[in-house]
Amino acid sequence: MKKARLYSGMQPSADSLQIGNYIGALMQWRDLQETYDAFFSVVDLHALTQPNDPAELREKTRRTAAQYIAAGIEPSKSTLYVQSHVPAHAELAWILSTITGFGEAGRMTQFKDKSQRYGSDATSVGLFTYPVLMAADILLYQTDIVPVGDDQKQHVELTRDLAERFNGRYGEAFRVPMPVIQQETARIYDLQNPLAKMSKSAESEAGVLWLLDDPAASAKKIMRAVTDSEGAVRYDRENKPGVSNLLVIYAALTGRQIASIEDEYAGRGYGDFKKGLADVVMAEFEPVRARAMDLLGDPAELDRVLAINAARAAEVADETLAKVYDSVGLLRRA
Ligand code: TYM
């Protein structure tokens, strides 16, 4: 039986992924690649919507790919590639932009947040059409499911709308994908501001746990994480967002129930609990970091693997794009 198709990706927007990317995405991807025909991209074209030093962007792209592999994505099993290596992404994005409403794109909350923060002159058209490129990523591969954090849900819904609109107007060209949204407990918050989602582009580094960071630095950040004055290790997202966030990280990395962790630390202080969590995080990250560094030590080999995977991705993508070009009436080159 043919496996169902899965698509997801991450932006190479920092030197390291953060623990929210790891728990919210990579751990899921690693499991799902066993049952799905999975495509995972490093979305470097999307990363261009932020200011970048060109040499650094290249380095971040390799580092992101290396972290996928180090975290257990197998490039012989899943198709792990760099978005810009498959030109069909940018090409389909153009076609899709012609059926996307200006108002519709303007209602995307990530765009609204960012454009409000930067002001309209500093907001690029690329940031505005970002979700259309994301729709192209997903639709090129006739995707069944898109596992993402809930911050990306609206973009996947736009993708569904565009697929249905295109199919209705020009005839069936796309499979309509389903978002698979992580449960609420898989959303990781900033250690210093546990009401804000942890993000690669956070203003301060103090609350972000980096996958590739020095273990001692991560331990220190955990010991300094914001908690509360109650002193009890208890899950209560509303009243104890800091402790709840740490419990979620602990549970996700160990596969344990939150209640069992609460029991273990009952009657003990936050110091003990944080030390326990720091040990868990270090044990989880250390082999990933070592493997990523190893891969980055041989960039030619990494580039070779990415090239093979890009060729595999392009085969699927080009077939969809050819159908789309035909459907909309572009003249075939003789
Ligand atoms: P990006 O690079 O911001 O994040 C990658 C993935 O990590 C999840 N994530 C989190 N999960 C839990 N807690 C957090 N604090 C946290 N921070 C990030 C995100 O939900 C995401 O699943 N637009 C996308 C990239 C993209 C894409 C795609 C995804 C481009 N094309 C096609 C899926 C399909 C983005 O910026 O993700």
mmCIF file of C-alpha atoms and ligand atoms in Angstrom:
data_model
loop_
_atom_site.group_PDB
_atom_site.id
_atom_site.type_symbol
_atom_site.label_atom_id
_atom_site.label_comp_id
_atom_site.label_asym_id
_atom_site.label_seq_id
_atom_site.Cartn_x
_atom_site.Cartn_y
_atom_site.Cartn_z
ATOM 1 C CA MET A 1 0.000 0.000 0.000
ATOM 2 C CA LYS A 2 1.213 3.478 -0.812
ATOM 3 C CA LYS A 3 2.137 5.502 2.253
ATOM 4 C CA ALA A 4 0.345 8.778 2.894
ATOM 5 C CA ARG A 5 2.457 11.872 2.321
ATOM 6 C CA LEU A 6 3.695 14.240 5.012
ATOM 7 C CA TYR A 7 5.293 17.671 4.576
ATOM 8 C CA SER A 8 6.874 20.031 7.064
ATOM 9 C CA GLY A 9 9.741 22.502 7.324
ATOM 10 C CA MET A 10 11.637 24.992 9.436
ATOM 11 C CA GLN A 11 13.331 28.283 8.772
ATOM 12 C CA PRO A 12 17.117 28.437 9.029
ATOM 13 C CA SER A 13 16.779 31.622 11.012
ATOM 14 C CA ALA A 14 19.351 30.957 13.750
ATOM 15 C CA ASP A 15 22.646 29.126 14.305
ATOM 16 C CA SER A 16 20.779 26.568 16.352
ATOM 17 C CA LEU A 17 17.239 25.286 16.663
ATOM 18 C CA GLN A 18 15.575 25.871 20.015
ATOM 19 C CA ILE A 19 13.939 23.324 22.268
ATOM 20 C CA GLY A 20 10.446 24.336 21.067
ATOM 21 C CA ASN A 21 11.401 23.286 17.522
ATOM 22 C CA TYR A 22 12.756 20.051 18.927
ATOM 23 C CA ILE A 23 9.753 19.130 21.081
ATOM 24 C CA GLY A 24 7.064 20.747 18.931
ATOM 25 C CA ALA A 25 8.348 19.485 15.593
ATOM 26 C CA LEU A 26 11.465 17.302 15.343
ATOM 27 C CA MET A 27 10.381 14.667 17.881
ATOM 28 C CA GLN A 28 7.074 14.272 16.033
ATOM 29 C CA TRP A 29 8.778 14.169 12.644
ATOM 30 C CA ARG A 30 11.128 11.444 13.814
ATOM 31 C CA ASP A 31 8.182 9.220 14.773
ATOM 32 C CA LEU A 32 5.998 10.066 11.799
ATOM 33 C CA GLN A 33 8.726 9.327 9.227
ATOM 34 C CA GLU A 34 8.230 5.638 10.063
ATOM 35 C CA THR A 35 4.662 5.562 8.756
ATOM 36 C CA TYR A 36 4.536 8.397 6.230
ATOM 37 C CA ASP A 37 6.301 9.231 3.009
ATOM 38 C CA ALA A 38 7.832 12.294 4.622
ATOM 39 C CA PHE A 39 9.329 15.459 3.102
ATOM 40 C CA PHE A 40 11.213 17.844 5.392
ATOM 41 C CA SER A 41 12.621 21.070 4.033
ATOM 42 C CA VAL A 42 14.937 23.763 5.299
ATOM 43 C CA VAL A 43 12.979 26.777 4.076
ATOM 44 C CA ASP A 44 15.767 29.162 3.166
ATOM 45 C CA LEU A 45 13.586 31.231 0.800
ATOM 46 C CA HIS A 46 11.285 31.964 3.724
ATOM 47 C CA ALA A 47 14.273 32.998 5.842
ATOM 48 C CA LEU A 48 15.026 35.770 3.317
ATOM 49 C CA THR A 49 12.032 37.669 4.709
ATOM 50 C CA GLN A 50 14.305 38.648 7.604
ATOM 51 C CA PRO A 51 17.575 40.531 7.208
ATOM 52 C CA ASN A 52 20.443 38.068 6.718
ATOM 53 C CA ASP A 53 24.149 38.126 6.170
ATOM 54 C CA PRO A 54 24.559 35.948 3.025
ATOM 55 C CA ALA A 55 27.452 33.845 4.369
ATOM 56 C CA GLU A 56 25.604 33.347 7.637
ATOM 57 C CA LEU A 57 22.424 32.253 5.881
ATOM 58 C CA ARG A 58 24.363 29.551 4.028
ATOM 59 C CA GLU A 59 25.861 28.386 7.317
ATOM 60 C CA LYS A 60 22.490 28.404 9.111
ATOM 61 C CA THR A 61 20.970 26.373 6.286
ATOM 62 C CA ARG A 62 23.598 23.650 6.675
ATOM 63 C CA ARG A 63 23.304 23.778 10.451
ATOM 64 C CA THR A 64 19.533 23.352 10.318
ATOM 65 C CA ALA A 65 19.834 20.355 7.992
ATOM 66 C CA ALA A 66 22.521 18.843 10.235
ATOM 67 C CA GLN A 67 20.248 19.207 13.255
ATOM 68 C CA TYR A 68 17.386 17.444 11.461
ATOM 69 C CA ILE A 69 19.670 14.485 10.818
ATOM 70 C CA ALA A 70 21.256 14.597 14.278
ATOM 71 C CA ALA A 71 17.788 14.530 15.838
ATOM 72 C CA GLY A 72 16.943 11.361 13.947
ATOM 73 C CA ILE A 73 15.507 12.348 10.572
ATOM 74 C CA GLU A 74 17.014 9.791 8.218
ATOM 75 C CA PRO A 75 17.823 11.141 4.757
ATOM 76 C CA SER A 76 17.588 7.658 3.283
ATOM 77 C CA LYS A 77 14.055 7.223 4.610
ATOM 78 C CA SER A 78 12.677 10.764 4.462
ATOM 79 C CA THR A 79 13.314 13.390 1.805
ATOM 80 C CA LEU A 80 15.312 16.066 3.626
ATOM 81 C CA TYR A 81 16.253 18.949 1.380
ATOM 82 C CA VAL A 82 16.801 22.686 1.007
ATOM 83 C CA GLN A 83 13.798 24.585 -0.380
ATOM 84 C CA SER A 84 15.775 26.779 -2.827
ATOM 85 C CA HIS A 85 17.306 23.659 -4.426
ATOM 86 C CA VAL A 86 13.888 22.941 -5.927
ATOM 87 C CA PRO A 87 12.933 25.939 -8.113
ATOM 88 C CA ALA A 88 9.335 24.754 -8.403
ATOM 89 C CA HIS A 89 8.595 26.265 -4.962
ATOM 90 C CA ALA A 90 9.107 29.834 -6.119
ATOM 91 C CA GLU A 91 7.357 29.129 -9.414
ATOM 92 C CA LEU A 92 4.219 27.684 -7.869
ATOM 93 C CA ALA A 93 4.161 30.496 -5.297
ATOM 94 C CA TRP A 94 3.765 32.962 -8.157
ATOM 95 C CA ILE A 95 0.821 31.073 -9.644
ATOM 96 C CA LEU A 96 -0.849 30.762 -6.248
ATOM 97 C CA SER A 97 -0.354 34.461 -5.553
ATOM 98 C CA THR A 98 -2.582 35.184 -8.536
ATOM 99 C CA ILE A 99 -5.518 33.428 -6.854
ATOM 100 C CA THR A 100 -4.878 34.789 -3.349
ATOM 101 C CA GLY A 101 -6.897 37.767 -2.185
ATOM 102 C CA PHE A 102 -5.028 40.831 -0.953
ATOM 103 C CA GLY A 103 -7.336 41.007 2.056
ATOM 104 C CA GLU A 104 -7.047 37.288 2.639
ATOM 105 C CA ALA A 105 -3.255 37.483 2.870
ATOM 106 C CA GLY A 106 -3.548 40.598 5.028
ATOM 107 C CA ARG A 107 -5.578 38.687 7.608
ATOM 108 C CA MET A 108 -2.709 36.310 8.468
ATOM 109 C CA THR A 109 -1.949 37.021 12.116
ATOM 110 C CA GLN A 110 1.805 36.410 11.832
ATOM 111 C CA PHE A 111 1.971 38.996 9.060
ATOM 112 C CA LYS A 112 -0.182 41.426 11.037
ATOM 113 C CA ASP A 113 2.013 41.035 14.134
ATOM 114 C CA LYS A 114 5.267 41.451 12.259
ATOM 115 C CA SER A 115 4.124 44.338 10.073
ATOM 116 C CA GLN A 116 2.788 46.169 13.116
ATOM 117 C CA ARG A 117 6.096 45.651 14.881
ATOM 118 C CA TYR A 118 8.265 46.860 11.963
ATOM 119 C CA GLY A 119 5.941 49.437 10.373
ATOM 120 C CA SER A 120 4.724 49.285 6.768
ATOM 121 C CA ASP A 121 7.871 50.724 5.160
ATOM 122 C CA ALA A 122 10.105 48.119 6.794
ATOM 123 C CA THR A 123 7.642 45.333 5.985
ATOM 124 C CA SER A 124 8.519 43.623 2.711
ATOM 125 C CA VAL A 125 6.148 42.268 0.101
ATOM 126 C CA GLY A 126 7.954 38.958 0.727
ATOM 127 C CA LEU A 127 6.708 38.917 4.293
ATOM 128 C CA PHE A 128 3.206 39.540 2.973
ATOM 129 C CA THR A 129 3.359 36.642 0.506
ATOM 130 C CA TYR A 130 5.210 34.338 2.927
ATOM 131 C CA PRO A 131 2.112 32.141 3.508
ATOM 132 C CA VAL A 132 1.607 31.754 -0.256
ATOM 133 C CA LEU A 133 5.124 30.339 -0.570
ATOM 134 C CA MET A 134 4.343 28.038 2.335
ATOM 135 C CA ALA A 135 1.198 26.879 0.505
ATOM 136 C CA ALA A 136 3.336 26.160 -2.560
ATOM 137 C CA ASP A 137 5.732 24.065 -0.427
ATOM 138 C CA ILE A 138 2.903 21.908 0.794
ATOM 139 C CA LEU A 139 0.829 21.632 -2.398
ATOM 140 C CA LEU A 140 3.730 20.687 -4.690
ATOM 141 C CA TYR A 141 4.037 17.369 -2.886
ATOM 142 C CA GLN A 142 0.361 16.282 -2.942
ATOM 143 C CA THR A 143 0.565 16.314 0.839
ATOM 144 C CA ASP A 144 -1.896 14.513 3.111
ATOM 145 C CA ILE A 145 -0.752 15.863 6.475
ATOM 146 C CA VAL A 146 1.234 18.861 7.714
ATOM 147 C CA PRO A 147 2.458 18.491 11.311
ATOM 148 C CA VAL A 148 3.102 21.959 12.773
ATOM 149 C CA GLY A 149 2.797 23.953 15.965
ATOM 150 C CA ASP A 150 -0.454 25.881 16.385
ATOM 151 C CA ASP A 151 1.289 29.125 15.341
ATOM 152 C CA GLN A 152 1.277 27.724 11.770
ATOM 153 C CA LYS A 153 -2.337 26.529 11.719
ATOM 154 C CA GLN A 154 -3.724 29.590 9.951
ATOM 155 C CA HIS A 155 -1.153 29.187 7.173
ATOM 156 C CA VAL A 156 -2.176 25.582 6.604
ATOM 157 C CA GLU A 157 -5.817 26.659 6.496
ATOM 158 C CA LEU A 158 -4.967 29.223 3.812
ATOM 159 C CA THR A 159 -3.180 26.412 1.955
ATOM 160 C CA ARG A 160 -6.370 24.334 2.021
ATOM 161 C CA ASP A 161 -8.440 27.267 0.762
ATOM 162 C CA LEU A 162 -6.014 27.896 -2.101
ATOM 163 C CA ALA A 163 -5.963 24.210 -3.077
ATOM 164 C CA GLU A 164 -9.760 24.041 -3.140
ATOM 165 C CA ARG A 165 -10.009 27.301 -5.050
ATOM 166 C CA PHE A 166 -7.485 26.214 -7.649
ATOM 167 C CA ASN A 167 -9.076 22.776 -8.067
ATOM 168 C CA GLY A 168 -12.505 24.376 -8.417
ATOM 169 C CA ARG A 169 -11.349 26.900 -10.980
ATOM 170 C CA TYR A 170 -8.913 24.885 -13.099
ATOM 171 C CA GLY A 171 -9.625 21.220 -12.352
ATOM 172 C CA GLU A 172 -8.093 18.851 -9.809
ATOM 173 C CA ALA A 173 -4.395 19.573 -9.453
ATOM 174 C CA PHE A 174 -3.803 19.454 -5.704
ATOM 175 C CA ARG A 175 -4.561 17.160 -2.831
ATOM 176 C CA VAL A 176 -6.120 19.191 0.003
ATOM 177 C CA PRO A 177 -3.845 18.749 3.047
ATOM 178 C CA MET A 178 -4.836 18.374 6.696
ATOM 179 C CA PRO A 179 -2.975 20.234 9.437
ATOM 180 C CA VAL A 180 -1.861 18.041 12.341
ATOM 181 C CA ILE A 181 -1.534 20.411 15.245
ATOM 182 C CA GLN A 182 0.402 19.499 18.321
ATOM 183 C CA GLN A 183 -1.576 19.325 21.492
ATOM 184 C CA GLU A 184 -1.436 22.404 23.685
ATOM 185 C CA THR A 185 1.117 20.826 26.003
ATOM 186 C CA ALA A 186 3.614 20.618 23.124
ATOM 187 C CA ARG A 187 3.903 24.393 22.924
ATOM 188 C CA ILE A 188 7.064 25.519 24.651
ATOM 189 C CA TYR A 189 7.309 28.982 26.178
ATOM 190 C CA ASP A 190 10.220 31.314 26.828
ATOM 191 C CA LEU A 191 11.966 30.508 30.134
ATOM 192 C CA GLN A 192 12.116 34.172 31.125
ATOM 193 C CA ASN A 193 8.688 35.105 29.823
ATOM 194 C CA PRO A 194 6.531 31.985 30.074
ATOM 195 C CA LEU A 195 3.560 33.731 28.474
ATOM 196 C CA ALA A 196 5.410 34.118 25.160
ATOM 197 C CA LYS A 197 6.195 31.246 22.807
ATOM 198 C CA MET A 198 9.876 30.323 22.755
ATOM 199 C CA SER A 199 11.263 31.540 19.451
ATOM 200 C CA LYS A 200 14.497 31.466 17.454
ATOM 201 C CA SER A 201 14.058 35.191 16.967
ATOM 202 C CA ALA A 202 13.398 36.131 20.608
ATOM 203 C CA GLU A 203 14.683 39.533 21.643
ATOM 204 C CA SER A 204 16.607 38.151 24.610
ATOM 205 C CA GLU A 205 18.581 34.905 24.643
ATOM 206 C CA ALA A 206 18.135 34.286 28.364
ATOM 207 C CA GLY A 207 14.873 32.412 27.938
ATOM 208 C CA VAL A 208 15.799 30.316 24.897
ATOM 209 C CA LEU A 209 17.316 26.824 25.129
ATOM 210 C CA TRP A 210 19.433 26.129 22.052
ATOM 211 C CA LEU A 211 19.951 22.592 20.831
ATOM 212 C CA LEU A 212 23.597 23.279 19.963
ATOM 213 C CA ASP A 213 24.464 25.377 22.996
ATOM 214 C CA ASP A 214 27.144 24.474 25.491
ATOM 215 C CA PRO A 215 25.416 22.168 28.078
ATOM 216 C CA ALA A 216 26.571 24.285 31.007
ATOM 217 C CA ALA A 217 24.939 27.358 29.436
ATOM 218 C CA SER A 218 21.628 25.514 29.029
ATOM 219 C CA ALA A 219 21.772 24.260 32.621
ATOM 220 C CA LYS A 220 22.347 27.806 33.846
ATOM 221 C CA LYS A 221 19.329 29.088 31.898
ATOM 222 C CA ILE A 222 17.140 26.375 33.403
ATOM 223 C CA MET A 223 18.340 27.185 36.932
ATOM 224 C CA ARG A 224 17.425 30.842 36.280
ATOM 225 C CA ALA A 225 14.053 30.146 34.664
ATOM 226 C CA VAL A 226 11.186 32.260 35.984
ATOM 227 C CA THR A 227 8.905 30.368 38.388
ATOM 228 C CA ASP A 228 6.649 31.682 41.184
ATOM 229 C CA SER A 229 6.664 32.054 44.941
ATOM 230 C CA GLU A 230 4.489 29.047 45.805
ATOM 231 C CA GLY A 231 7.373 26.598 45.787
ATOM 232 C CA ALA A 232 5.269 23.605 44.683
ATOM 233 C CA VAL A 233 6.055 21.621 41.511
ATOM 234 C CA ARG A 234 2.535 21.537 40.154
ATOM 235 C CA TYR A 235 1.034 21.959 36.656
ATOM 236 C CA ASP A 236 -1.274 24.986 36.484
ATOM 237 C CA ARG A 237 -0.840 26.852 33.217
ATOM 238 C CA GLU A 238 -2.885 29.830 34.328
ATOM 239 C CA ASN A 239 -1.372 30.541 37.710
ATOM 240 C CA LYS A 240 2.018 28.888 37.336
ATOM 241 C CA PRO A 241 3.061 29.342 33.702
ATOM 242 C CA GLY A 242 6.799 29.088 34.412
ATOM 243 C CA VAL A 243 6.689 25.823 36.386
ATOM 244 C CA SER A 244 4.080 24.385 33.996
ATOM 245 C CA ASN A 245 6.350 25.075 31.036
ATOM 246 C CA LEU A 246 9.267 23.321 32.747
ATOM 247 C CA LEU A 247 7.013 20.353 33.551
ATOM 248 C CA VAL A 248 5.929 20.117 29.914
ATOM 249 C CA ILE A 249 9.560 20.083 28.756
ATOM 250 C CA TYR A 250 10.439 17.445 31.352
ATOM 251 C CA ALA A 251 7.476 15.248 30.371
ATOM 252 C CA ALA A 252 8.060 15.612 26.626
ATOM 253 C CA LEU A 253 11.735 14.672 26.812
ATOM 254 C CA THR A 254 11.287 11.715 29.161
ATOM 255 C CA GLY A 255 7.962 10.415 27.814
ATOM 256 C CA ARG A 256 6.635 10.527 31.379
ATOM 257 C CA GLN A 257 3.263 11.769 32.588
ATOM 258 C CA ILE A 258 3.270 15.201 34.214
ATOM 259 C CA ALA A 259 1.580 13.726 37.309
ATOM 260 C CA SER A 260 4.428 11.285 37.860
ATOM 261 C CA ILE A 261 6.966 14.127 37.753
ATOM 262 C CA GLU A 262 4.858 16.167 40.168
ATOM 263 C CA ASP A 263 4.865 13.160 42.521
ATOM 264 C CA GLU A 264 8.609 12.727 42.273
ATOM 265 C CA TYR A 265 9.228 16.346 43.267
ATOM 266 C CA ALA A 266 6.430 16.675 45.832
ATOM 267 C CA GLY A 267 7.727 18.436 48.935
ATOM 268 C CA ARG A 268 11.019 19.343 47.237
ATOM 269 C CA GLY A 269 11.944 22.837 46.098
ATOM 270 C CA TYR A 270 12.301 24.344 42.637
ATOM 271 C CA GLY A 271 16.099 24.038 42.900
ATOM 272 C CA ASP A 272 15.929 20.229 42.922
ATOM 273 C CA PHE A 273 13.343 20.178 40.180
ATOM 274 C CA LYS A 274 15.349 22.491 37.946
ATOM 275 C CA LYS A 275 18.495 20.490 38.524
ATOM 276 C CA GLY A 276 16.608 17.329 37.534
ATOM 277 C CA LEU A 277 15.339 19.024 34.395
ATOM 278 C CA ALA A 278 18.803 20.338 33.517
ATOM 279 C CA ASP A 279 20.116 16.753 33.672
ATOM 280 C CA VAL A 280 17.292 15.553 31.416
ATOM 281 C CA VAL A 281 17.901 18.326 28.869
ATOM 282 C CA MET A 282 21.656 17.791 28.848
ATOM 283 C CA ALA A 283 21.285 14.023 28.394
ATOM 284 C CA GLU A 284 18.899 14.599 25.480
ATOM 285 C CA PHE A 285 20.863 17.350 23.739
ATOM 286 C CA GLU A 286 24.409 16.074 24.147
ATOM 287 C CA PRO A 287 24.264 13.249 21.552
ATOM 288 C CA VAL A 288 22.304 15.471 19.151
ATOM 289 C CA ARG A 289 24.891 18.199 19.472
ATOM 290 C CA ALA A 290 27.796 15.795 19.021
ATOM 291 C CA ARG A 291 26.231 14.264 15.915
ATOM 292 C CA ALA A 292 25.384 17.672 14.428
ATOM 293 C CA MET A 293 28.947 18.892 14.967
ATOM 294 C CA ASP A 294 30.253 15.734 13.376
ATOM 295 C CA LEU A 295 28.068 16.279 10.296
ATOM 296 C CA LEU A 296 29.100 19.925 10.084
ATOM 297 C CA GLY A 297 32.724 18.844 10.133
ATOM 298 C CA ASP A 298 32.225 17.419 6.635
ATOM 299 C CA PRO A 299 30.126 19.984 4.747
ATOM 300 C CA ALA A 300 30.869 18.395 1.358
ATOM 301 C CA GLU A 301 29.263 15.139 2.451
ATOM 302 C CA LEU A 302 26.280 16.990 3.940
ATOM 303 C CA ASP A 303 25.852 18.944 0.689
ATOM 304 C CA ARG A 304 26.009 15.678 -1.253
ATOM 305 C CA VAL A 305 23.197 14.144 0.818
ATOM 306 C CA LEU A 306 21.127 17.302 0.420
ATOM 307 C CA ALA A 307 21.650 17.248 -3.347
ATOM 308 C CA ILE A 308 20.457 13.652 -3.665
ATOM 309 C CA ASN A 309 17.392 14.469 -1.604
ATOM 310 C CA ALA A 310 16.692 17.643 -3.593
ATOM 311 C CA ALA A 311 16.676 15.588 -6.791
ATOM 312 C CA ARG A 312 14.126 13.236 -5.245
ATOM 313 C CA ALA A 313 11.986 16.189 -4.131
ATOM 314 C CA ALA A 314 12.217 17.879 -7.541
ATOM 315 C CA GLU A 315 10.838 14.810 -9.276
ATOM 316 C CA VAL A 316 7.621 15.029 -7.295
ATOM 317 C CA ALA A 317 7.434 18.827 -7.354
ATOM 318 C CA ASP A 318 8.056 19.167 -11.089
ATOM 319 C CA GLU A 319 5.238 16.794 -11.889
ATOM 320 C CA THR A 320 2.763 18.925 -9.933
ATOM 321 C CA LEU A 321 4.114 22.155 -11.400
ATOM 322 C CA ALA A 322 3.824 20.866 -14.979
ATOM 323 C CA LYS A 323 0.194 19.967 -14.360
ATOM 324 C CA VAL A 324 -0.483 23.396 -12.869
ATOM 325 C CA TYR A 325 1.177 25.223 -15.788
ATOM 326 C CA ASP A 326 -0.981 23.244 -18.170
ATOM 327 C CA SER A 327 -4.148 23.822 -16.150
ATOM 328 C CA VAL A 328 -3.791 27.601 -16.077
ATOM 329 C CA GLY A 329 -3.024 27.805 -19.804
ATOM 330 C CA LEU A 330 0.686 28.534 -19.981
ATOM 331 C CA LEU A 331 1.998 27.554 -23.411
ATOM 332 C CA ARG A 332 4.251 24.519 -23.309
ATOM 333 C CA ARG A 333 7.764 25.016 -24.557
ATOM 334 C CA ALA A 334 8.147 23.026 -27.779
HETATM 335 P P1 TYM B 1 9.434 27.811 12.245
HETATM 336 O O1 TYM B 1 10.780 27.705 11.618
HETATM 337 O O2 TYM B 1 9.073 29.044 12.976
HETATM 338 O O3 TYM B 1 9.222 26.622 13.275
HETATM 339 C C1 TYM B 1 9.404 25.260 12.904
HETATM 340 C C2 TYM B 1 8.424 24.363 13.656
HETATM 341 O O4 TYM B 1 8.622 24.455 15.074
HETATM 342 C C3 TYM B 1 7.394 24.773 15.710
HETATM 343 N N1 TYM B 1 7.685 25.627 16.874
HETATM 344 C C4 TYM B 1 7.316 25.358 18.126
HETATM 345 N N2 TYM B 1 6.637 24.332 18.677
HETATM 346 C C5 TYM B 1 6.434 24.350 20.011
HETATM 347 N N3 TYM B 1 6.866 25.344 20.829
HETATM 348 C C6 TYM B 1 7.542 26.389 20.329
HETATM 349 N N4 TYM B 1 7.970 27.365 21.135
HETATM 350 C C7 TYM B 1 7.806 26.435 18.915
HETATM 351 N N5 TYM B 1 8.443 27.300 18.104
HETATM 352 C C8 TYM B 1 8.362 26.800 16.861
HETATM 353 C C9 TYM B 1 6.584 25.504 14.645
HETATM 354 O O5 TYM B 1 5.196 25.445 14.890
HETATM 355 C C10 TYM B 1 6.952 24.742 13.397
HETATM 356 O O6 TYM B 1 6.168 23.562 13.260
HETATM 357 N N6 TYM B 1 6.366 28.851 8.375
HETATM 358 C C11 TYM B 1 7.085 27.777 9.078
HETATM 359 C C12 TYM B 1 8.032 27.021 8.178
HETATM 360 C C13 TYM B 1 7.419 26.447 6.944
HETATM 361 C C14 TYM B 1 6.604 25.304 6.865
HETATM 362 C C15 TYM B 1 6.306 25.115 5.473
HETATM 363 C C16 TYM B 1 6.066 24.424 7.804
HETATM 364 C C17 TYM B 1 7.605 26.891 5.675
HETATM 365 N N7 TYM B 1 6.940 26.091 4.787
HETATM 366 C C18 TYM B 1 5.510 24.073 5.033
HETATM 367 C C19 TYM B 1 5.264 23.390 7.360
HETATM 368 C C20 TYM B 1 4.979 23.216 5.981
HETATM 369 C C21 TYM B 1 7.894 28.375 10.199
HETATM 370 O O7 TYM B 1 8.235 29.520 10.209
HETATM 371 O O8 TYM B 1 8.302 27.470 11.164
#
